Amino acid sequence: DAGVIQSPRHEVTEMGQEVTLRCKPISGHNSLFWYRQTMMRGLELLIYFNNNVPIDDSGMPEDRFSAKMPNASFSTLKIQPSEPRDSAVYFCASSLAIVSNQPQHFGDGTRLSIL
Amino acid sequence: KNQVEQSPQSLIILEGKNCTLQCNYTVSPFSNLRWYKQDTGRGPVSLTIMTFSENTKSNGRYTATLDADTKQSSLHITASQLSDSASYICVVSAYDYKLSFGAGTTVTVRA
């Protein structure tokens, strides 16, 4: 079975540019999560969607970050304008349901470097 | 603030040996505790999920224990292999979707 697919795997861009990260969750999963991982802060939840609806975006750092889920098989995380402190690995994860004992399945992440 | 603390920060073991990783948490209320394995350059992969009533859960050579009274968990790796070299992350869930992540323990297995 295909896992969570993220693209691109690596992104290097200059500050001020718009960055769009993409995620295809596992088919049939109705919960989708965006995380950011840094050495200093570890894994942090940015936003959570359930049935394509944003439920909790309290982890989104600031207005420069936005996320959408137009359908059950696609989500984007956009940063505009990007800043060097946004450099991190961004993970997308999906799970079967909101039931507590369901594991979250992570993609392999997008390593983002803002110069 | 809900916290998850892991120890040691890193360890090196010889192939074939056993090791145990520790996780202490203050997350409340408690729903479940998860251990994830993260290989370098990859996303975390779930190893085990334990609810309040479970004391032990195994996944191959990985065995997790949970003491909900003392809020402690351990992950034991038996007969380590080179492929076990990774970061192991303890994750505690207070609600259905919000997870509290530990900083991880980096395990290096040497031949």
GROMACS .gro file of C-alpha atoms in nm:
model
  226
    1ASP     CA    1   0.000   0.000   0.000
    2ALA     CA    2   0.119   0.349  -0.075
    3GLY     CA    3   0.200   0.551   0.232
    4VAL     CA    4   0.169   0.925   0.281
    5ILE     CA    5   0.335   1.097  -0.013
    6GLN     CA    6   0.495   1.438   0.022
    7SER     CA    7   0.652   1.660  -0.238
    8PRO     CA    8   0.900   1.800  -0.291
    9ARG     CA    9   1.144   1.606  -0.075
   10HIS     CA   10   1.383   1.900  -0.066
   11GLU     CA   11   1.327   2.269  -0.128
   12VAL     CA   12   1.585   2.544  -0.124
   13THR     CA   13   1.470   2.897  -0.188
   14GLU     CA   14   1.552   3.254  -0.102
   15MET     CA   15   1.377   3.444   0.170
   16GLY     CA   16   1.071   3.629   0.058
   17GLN     CA   17   0.970   3.362  -0.189
   18GLU     CA   18   0.648   3.163  -0.167
   19VAL     CA   19   0.685   2.798  -0.075
   20THR     CA   20   0.419   2.532  -0.130
   21LEU     CA   21   0.446   2.189   0.024
   22ARG     CA   22   0.218   1.910  -0.092
   23CYS     CA   23   0.076   1.599   0.070
   24LYS     CA   24  -0.127   1.302  -0.045
   25PRO     CA   25  -0.265   1.110   0.255
   26ILE     CA   26  -0.331   0.738   0.267
   27SER     CA   27  -0.654   0.654   0.086
   28GLY     CA   28  -0.942   0.616   0.329
   29HIS     CA   29  -0.781   0.819   0.606
   30ASN     CA   30  -0.997   1.109   0.715
   31SER     CA   31  -0.755   1.285   0.949
   32LEU     CA   32  -0.456   1.480   0.823
   33PHE     CA   33  -0.184   1.657   1.017
   34TRP     CA   34   0.099   1.894   0.928
   35TYR     CA   35   0.404   1.895   1.157
   36ARG     CA   36   0.732   2.082   1.166
   37GLN     CA   37   1.050   1.927   1.304
   38THR     CA   38   1.359   2.119   1.413
   39MET     CA   39   1.655   2.027   1.629
   40MET     CA   40   1.562   2.289   1.885
   41ARG     CA   41   1.187   2.223   1.918
   42GLY     CA   42   1.141   1.866   1.795
   43LEU     CA   43   0.808   1.780   1.633
   44GLU     CA   44   0.534   2.043   1.654
   45LEU     CA   45   0.177   2.016   1.528
   46LEU     CA   46   0.093   2.298   1.290
   47ILE     CA   47  -0.260   2.215   1.180
   48TYR     CA   48  -0.509   1.929   1.188
   49PHE     CA   49  -0.783   1.851   0.934
   50ASN     CA   50  -1.071   1.612   0.981
   51ASN     CA   51  -1.283   1.524   0.679
   52ASN     CA   52  -1.108   1.803   0.486
   53VAL     CA   53  -1.208   2.066   0.743
   54PRO     CA   54  -0.944   2.248   0.951
   55ILE     CA   55  -1.014   2.166   1.314
   56ASP     CA   56  -0.716   2.311   1.495
   57ASP     CA   57  -0.469   2.558   1.347
   58SER     CA   58  -0.338   2.691   1.678
   59GLY     CA   59   0.009   2.564   1.595
   60MET     CA   60   0.045   2.768   1.279
   61PRO     CA   61   0.327   3.011   1.363
   62GLU     CA   62   0.185   3.323   1.203
   63ASP     CA   63  -0.020   3.456   0.916
   64ARG     CA   64   0.255   3.375   0.670
   65PHE     CA   65   0.153   3.012   0.701
   66SER     CA   66  -0.164   2.874   0.547
   67ALA     CA   67  -0.294   2.525   0.477
   68LYS     CA   68  -0.570   2.389   0.261
   69MET     CA   69  -0.730   2.054   0.199
   70PRO     CA   70  -0.950   2.088  -0.110
   71ASN     CA   71  -1.033   1.718  -0.117
   72ALA     CA   72  -0.969   1.396   0.071
   73SER     CA   73  -0.658   1.311  -0.129
   74PHE     CA   74  -0.463   1.634  -0.130
   75SER     CA   75  -0.339   1.902   0.108
   76THR     CA   76  -0.100   2.194   0.080
   77LEU     CA   77   0.098   2.398   0.328
   78LYS     CA   78   0.201   2.738   0.200
   79ILE     CA   79   0.450   2.987   0.341
   80GLN     CA   80   0.440   3.338   0.199
   81PRO     CA   81   0.672   3.517   0.237
   82SER     CA   82   0.928   3.265   0.358
   83GLU     CA   83   1.195   3.354   0.616
   84PRO     CA   84   1.521   3.179   0.715
   85ARG     CA   85   1.368   3.075   1.050
   86ASP     CA   86   1.114   2.867   0.859
   87SER     CA   87   1.392   2.625   0.767
   88ALA     CA   88   1.291   2.283   0.902
   89VAL     CA   89   1.159   1.946   0.798
   90TYR     CA   90   0.784   1.954   0.740
   91PHE     CA   91   0.591   1.631   0.781
   92CYS     CA   92   0.243   1.539   0.677
   93ALA     CA   93   0.068   1.254   0.857
   94SER     CA   94  -0.268   1.086   0.821
   95SER     CA   95  -0.475   0.852   1.033
   96LEU     CA   96  -0.779   0.638   0.986
   97ALA     CA   97  -1.000   0.812   1.238
   98ILE     CA   98  -1.011   1.030   1.541
   99VAL     CA   99  -1.021   0.718   1.760
  100SER     CA  100  -0.737   0.745   2.007
  101ASN     CA  101  -0.560   0.417   1.936
  102GLN     CA  102  -0.513   0.478   1.565
  103PRO     CA  103  -0.151   0.544   1.466
  104GLN     CA  104  -0.057   0.845   1.262
  105HIS     CA  105   0.125   0.750   0.943
  106PHE     CA  106   0.393   0.999   0.848
  107GLY     CA  107   0.533   1.086   0.509
  108ASP     CA  108   0.907   1.119   0.462
  109GLY     CA  109   0.888   1.496   0.491
  110THR     CA  110   1.001   1.800   0.297
  111ARG     CA  111   1.336   1.942   0.401
  112LEU     CA  112   1.300   2.317   0.357
  113SER     CA  113   1.594   2.554   0.352
  114ILE     CA  114   1.532   2.928   0.327
  115LEU     CA  115   1.845   3.123   0.241
  116LYS     CA  116   0.253   2.235   3.057
  117ASN     CA  117   0.235   1.876   2.934
  118GLN     CA  118   0.582   1.734   2.899
  119VAL     CA  119   0.746   1.418   2.776
  120GLU     CA  120   1.105   1.357   2.878
  121GLN     CA  121   1.324   1.085   2.736
  122SER     CA  122   1.652   0.939   2.849
  123PRO     CA  123   1.921   0.888   2.759
  124GLN     CA  124   1.959   1.149   2.487
  125SER     CA  125   2.175   0.906   2.293
  126LEU     CA  126   2.339   0.569   2.332
  127ILE     CA  127   2.575   0.340   2.146
  128ILE     CA  128   2.543  -0.037   2.163
  129LEU     CA  129   2.711  -0.332   1.998
  130GLU     CA  130   2.518  -0.541   1.753
  131GLY     CA  131   2.338  -0.826   1.925
  132LYS     CA  132   2.314  -0.650   2.260
  133ASN     CA  133   1.997  -0.531   2.433
  134CYS     CA  134   1.910  -0.179   2.540
  135THR     CA  135   1.630   0.004   2.720
  136LEU     CA  136   1.505   0.356   2.658
  137GLN     CA  137   1.310   0.555   2.914
  138CYS     CA  138   1.019   0.795   2.890
  139ASN     CA  139   0.860   0.999   3.170
  140TYR     CA  140   0.555   1.212   3.110
  141THR     CA  141   0.334   1.461   3.287
  142VAL     CA  142   0.059   1.469   3.024
  143SER     CA  143  -0.287   1.468   3.178
  144PRO     CA  144  -0.545   1.343   3.113
  145PHE     CA  145  -0.380   1.042   2.957
  146SER     CA  146  -0.519   0.863   2.654
  147ASN     CA  147  -0.236   0.655   2.515
  148LEU     CA  148   0.142   0.636   2.479
  149ARG     CA  149   0.319   0.565   2.153
  150TRP     CA  150   0.671   0.482   2.054
  151TYR     CA  151   0.789   0.586   1.710
  152LYS     CA  152   1.109   0.497   1.524
  153GLN     CA  153   1.256   0.761   1.296
  154ASP     CA  154   1.533   0.665   1.057
  155THR     CA  155   1.759   0.943   0.933
  156GLY     CA  156   1.587   1.135   0.654
  157ARG     CA  157   1.258   0.950   0.698
  158GLY     CA  158   0.932   1.013   0.876
  159PRO     CA  159   0.849   0.855   1.213
  160VAL     CA  160   0.704   0.505   1.202
  161SER     CA  161   0.474   0.376   1.474
  162LEU     CA  162   0.612   0.085   1.678
  163THR     CA  163   0.355   0.049   1.957
  164ILE     CA  164   0.050   0.219   2.101
  165MET     CA  165  -0.056   0.148   2.460
  166THR     CA  166  -0.368   0.263   2.636
  167PHE     CA  167  -0.413   0.314   3.008
  168SER     CA  168  -0.494  -0.051   3.076
  169GLU     CA  169  -0.203  -0.202   2.887
  170ASN     CA  170   0.125  -0.274   3.067
  171THR     CA  171   0.325  -0.435   2.789
  172LYS     CA  172   0.313  -0.445   2.412
  173SER     CA  173   0.558  -0.605   2.173
  174ASN     CA  174   0.640  -0.554   1.808
  175GLY     CA  175   0.902  -0.805   1.704
  176ARG     CA  176   1.221  -0.730   1.894
  177TYR     CA  177   1.070  -0.413   2.042
  178THR     CA  178   0.887  -0.436   2.375
  179ALA     CA  179   0.724  -0.135   2.535
  180THR     CA  180   0.609  -0.117   2.895
  181LEU     CA  181   0.381   0.135   3.061
  182ASP     CA  182   0.325   0.223   3.425
  183ALA     CA  183   0.038   0.473   3.420
  184ASP     CA  184   0.059   0.522   3.796
  185THR     CA  185   0.417   0.650   3.789
  186LYS     CA  186   0.376   0.792   3.437
  187GLN     CA  187   0.674   0.603   3.304
  188SER     CA  188   0.732   0.396   2.994
  189SER     CA  189   1.026   0.205   2.854
  190LEU     CA  190   1.118   0.064   2.516
  191HIS     CA  191   1.337  -0.246   2.519
  192ILE     CA  192   1.526  -0.350   2.208
  193THR     CA  193   1.633  -0.713   2.208
  194ALA     CA  194   1.927  -0.851   2.009
  195SER     CA  195   1.995  -0.521   1.838
  196GLN     CA  196   2.066  -0.505   1.467
  197LEU     CA  197   2.238  -0.239   1.259
  198SER     CA  198   1.897  -0.142   1.121
  199ASP     CA  199   1.789  -0.043   1.471
  200SER     CA  200   2.010   0.266   1.446
  201ALA     CA  201   1.755   0.546   1.456
  202SER     CA  202   1.586   0.802   1.678
  203TYR     CA  203   1.315   0.664   1.905
  204ILE     CA  204   1.044   0.907   2.001
  205CYS     CA  205   0.802   0.871   2.290
  206VAL     CA  206   0.465   1.032   2.220
  207VAL     CA  207   0.181   1.081   2.467
  208SER     CA  208  -0.177   1.160   2.376
  209ALA     CA  209  -0.403   1.356   2.608
  210TYR     CA  210  -0.682   1.409   2.356
  211ASP     CA  211  -0.777   1.222   2.044
  212TYR     CA  212  -0.546   1.408   1.808
  213LYS     CA  213  -0.309   1.626   2.008
  214LEU     CA  214   0.021   1.450   2.071
  215SER     CA  215   0.303   1.553   2.303
  216PHE     CA  216   0.638   1.451   2.161
  217GLY     CA  217   0.956   1.370   2.347
  218ALA     CA  218   1.289   1.490   2.210
  219GLY     CA  219   1.388   1.135   2.121
  220THR     CA  220   1.673   0.898   2.200
  221THR     CA  221   1.928   0.843   1.927
  222VAL     CA  222   2.042   0.481   1.916
  223THR     CA  223   2.356   0.383   1.729
  224VAL     CA  224   2.422   0.014   1.678
  225ARG     CA  225   2.781  -0.077   1.590
  226ALA     CA  226   2.908  -0.399   1.438
   0.00000   0.00000   0.00000
